[in-house]
Amino acid sequence: MSIGQTIKYRTQAFKGRVTERIGRTTRNRRLQRHGRTDRISGNLKQVGDKAKNAFKR
């Protein structure tokens, strides 16, 4: 996993957390859903890259 991808995926997960929190605070369900999907997809991409690197070794 390259450093650029790591930063990109962690940023996506962090952005999702912030968006989800804003949606929860303002009681906006659309923002909550959008934030949750961003957070989950960023985390899944990180896990996928970690698994890919584990099998390379």
JSON list of C-alpha atoms in Angstrom, two decimals:
[
{"chain": "A", "resi": 1, "resn": "MET", "atom": "CA", "xyz": [0.00, 0.00, 0.00]},
{"chain": "A", "resi": 2, "resn": "SER", "atom": "CA", "xyz": [1.50, 3.27, -1.04]},
{"chain": "A", "resi": 3, "resn": "ILE", "atom": "CA", "xyz": [1.58, 6.26, 1.26]},
{"chain": "A", "resi": 4, "resn": "GLY", "atom": "CA", "xyz": [-0.67, 8.25, -1.09]},
{"chain": "A", "resi": 5, "resn": "GLN", "atom": "CA", "xyz": [-3.37, 5.60, -1.05]},
{"chain": "A", "resi": 6, "resn": "THR", "atom": "CA", "xyz": [-3.16, 5.28, 2.72]},
{"chain": "A", "resi": 7, "resn": "ILE", "atom": "CA", "xyz": [-3.62, 9.02, 3.16]},
{"chain": "A", "resi": 8, "resn": "LYS", "atom": "CA", "xyz": [-6.48, 9.05, 0.65]},
{"chain": "A", "resi": 9, "resn": "TYR", "atom": "CA", "xyz": [-8.37, 6.21, 2.34]},
{"chain": "A", "resi": 10, "resn": "ARG", "atom": "CA", "xyz": [-7.87, 7.56, 5.85]},
{"chain": "A", "resi": 11, "resn": "THR", "atom": "CA", "xyz": [-8.99, 11.00, 4.71]},
{"chain": "A", "resi": 12, "resn": "GLN", "atom": "CA", "xyz": [-12.11, 9.47, 3.20]},
{"chain": "A", "resi": 13, "resn": "ALA", "atom": "CA", "xyz": [-12.89, 7.62, 6.43]},
{"chain": "A", "resi": 14, "resn": "PHE", "atom": "CA", "xyz": [-12.29, 10.76, 8.51]},
{"chain": "A", "resi": 15, "resn": "LYS", "atom": "CA", "xyz": [-14.45, 12.86, 6.18]},
{"chain": "A", "resi": 16, "resn": "GLY", "atom": "CA", "xyz": [-17.18, 10.25, 6.54]},
{"chain": "A", "resi": 17, "resn": "ARG", "atom": "CA", "xyz": [-16.99, 10.41, 10.33]},
{"chain": "A", "resi": 18, "resn": "VAL", "atom": "CA", "xyz": [-17.27, 14.19, 10.29]},
{"chain": "A", "resi": 19, "resn": "THR", "atom": "CA", "xyz": [-20.16, 14.17, 7.80]},
{"chain": "A", "resi": 20, "resn": "GLU", "atom": "CA", "xyz": [-22.00, 11.53, 9.77]},
{"chain": "A", "resi": 21, "resn": "ARG", "atom": "CA", "xyz": [-21.56, 13.52, 12.98]},
{"chain": "A", "resi": 22, "resn": "ILE", "atom": "CA", "xyz": [-22.83, 16.71, 11.32]},
{"chain": "A", "resi": 23, "resn": "GLY", "atom": "CA", "xyz": [-25.83, 14.81, 10.00]},
{"chain": "A", "resi": 24, "resn": "ARG", "atom": "CA", "xyz": [-26.54, 13.40, 13.43]},
{"chain": "A", "resi": 25, "resn": "THR", "atom": "CA", "xyz": [-26.27, 16.84, 15.02]},
{"chain": "A", "resi": 26, "resn": "THR", "atom": "CA", "xyz": [-28.56, 18.51, 12.48]},
{"chain": "A", "resi": 27, "resn": "ARG", "atom": "CA", "xyz": [-30.85, 15.47, 12.30]},
{"chain": "A", "resi": 28, "resn": "ASN", "atom": "CA", "xyz": [-30.27, 15.21, 8.57]},
{"chain": "A", "resi": 29, "resn": "ARG", "atom": "CA", "xyz": [-30.57, 11.54, 7.62]},
{"chain": "A", "resi": 30, "resn": "ARG", "atom": "CA", "xyz": [-29.17, 12.03, 4.13]},
{"chain": "A", "resi": 31, "resn": "LEU", "atom": "CA", "xyz": [-25.93, 13.45, 5.56]},
{"chain": "A", "resi": 32, "resn": "GLN", "atom": "CA", "xyz": [-25.78, 10.60, 8.06]},
{"chain": "A", "resi": 33, "resn": "ARG", "atom": "CA", "xyz": [-26.10, 8.01, 5.29]},
{"chain": "A", "resi": 34, "resn": "HIS", "atom": "CA", "xyz": [-23.58, 9.75, 3.08]},
{"chain": "A", "resi": 35, "resn": "GLY", "atom": "CA", "xyz": [-21.09, 10.00, 5.94]},
{"chain": "A", "resi": 36, "resn": "ARG", "atom": "CA", "xyz": [-21.60, 6.37, 6.92]},
{"chain": "A", "resi": 37, "resn": "THR", "atom": "CA", "xyz": [-20.97, 5.16, 3.36]},
{"chain": "A", "resi": 38, "resn": "ASP", "atom": "CA", "xyz": [-17.82, 7.29, 3.07]},
{"chain": "A", "resi": 39, "resn": "ARG", "atom": "CA", "xyz": [-16.52, 6.03, 6.40]},
{"chain": "A", "resi": 40, "resn": "ILE", "atom": "CA", "xyz": [-17.23, 2.39, 5.64]},
{"chain": "A", "resi": 41, "resn": "SER", "atom": "CA", "xyz": [-15.84, 2.50, 2.10]},
{"chain": "A", "resi": 42, "resn": "GLY", "atom": "CA", "xyz": [-12.63, 4.17, 3.29]},
{"chain": "A", "resi": 43, "resn": "ASN", "atom": "CA", "xyz": [-12.18, 1.54, 5.99]},
{"chain": "A", "resi": 44, "resn": "LEU", "atom": "CA", "xyz": [-12.90, -1.33, 3.58]},
{"chain": "A", "resi": 45, "resn": "LYS", "atom": "CA", "xyz": [-10.37, 0.00, 1.09]},
{"chain": "A", "resi": 46, "resn": "GLN", "atom": "CA", "xyz": [-7.75, 0.14, 3.85]},
{"chain": "A", "resi": 47, "resn": "VAL", "atom": "CA", "xyz": [-8.50, -3.44, 4.87]},
{"chain": "A", "resi": 48, "resn": "GLY", "atom": "CA", "xyz": [-8.37, -4.60, 1.25]},
{"chain": "A", "resi": 49, "resn": "ASP", "atom": "CA", "xyz": [-4.95, -3.07, 0.73]},
{"chain": "A", "resi": 50, "resn": "LYS", "atom": "CA", "xyz": [-3.66, -4.55, 3.98]},
{"chain": "A", "resi": 51, "resn": "ALA", "atom": "CA", "xyz": [-4.89, -8.01, 2.94]},
{"chain": "A", "resi": 52, "resn": "LYS", "atom": "CA", "xyz": [-3.34, -7.61, -0.50]},
{"chain": "A", "resi": 53, "resn": "ASN", "atom": "CA", "xyz": [0.01, -6.70, 1.06]},
{"chain": "A", "resi": 54, "resn": "ALA", "atom": "CA", "xyz": [-0.18, -9.62, 3.50]},
{"chain": "A", "resi": 55, "resn": "PHE", "atom": "CA", "xyz": [-0.48, -12.10, 0.63]},
{"chain": "A", "resi": 56, "resn": "LYS", "atom": "CA", "xyz": [2.36, -10.48, -1.32]},
{"chain": "A", "resi": 57, "resn": "ARG", "atom": "CA", "xyz": [4.85, -11.50, 1.34]}
]
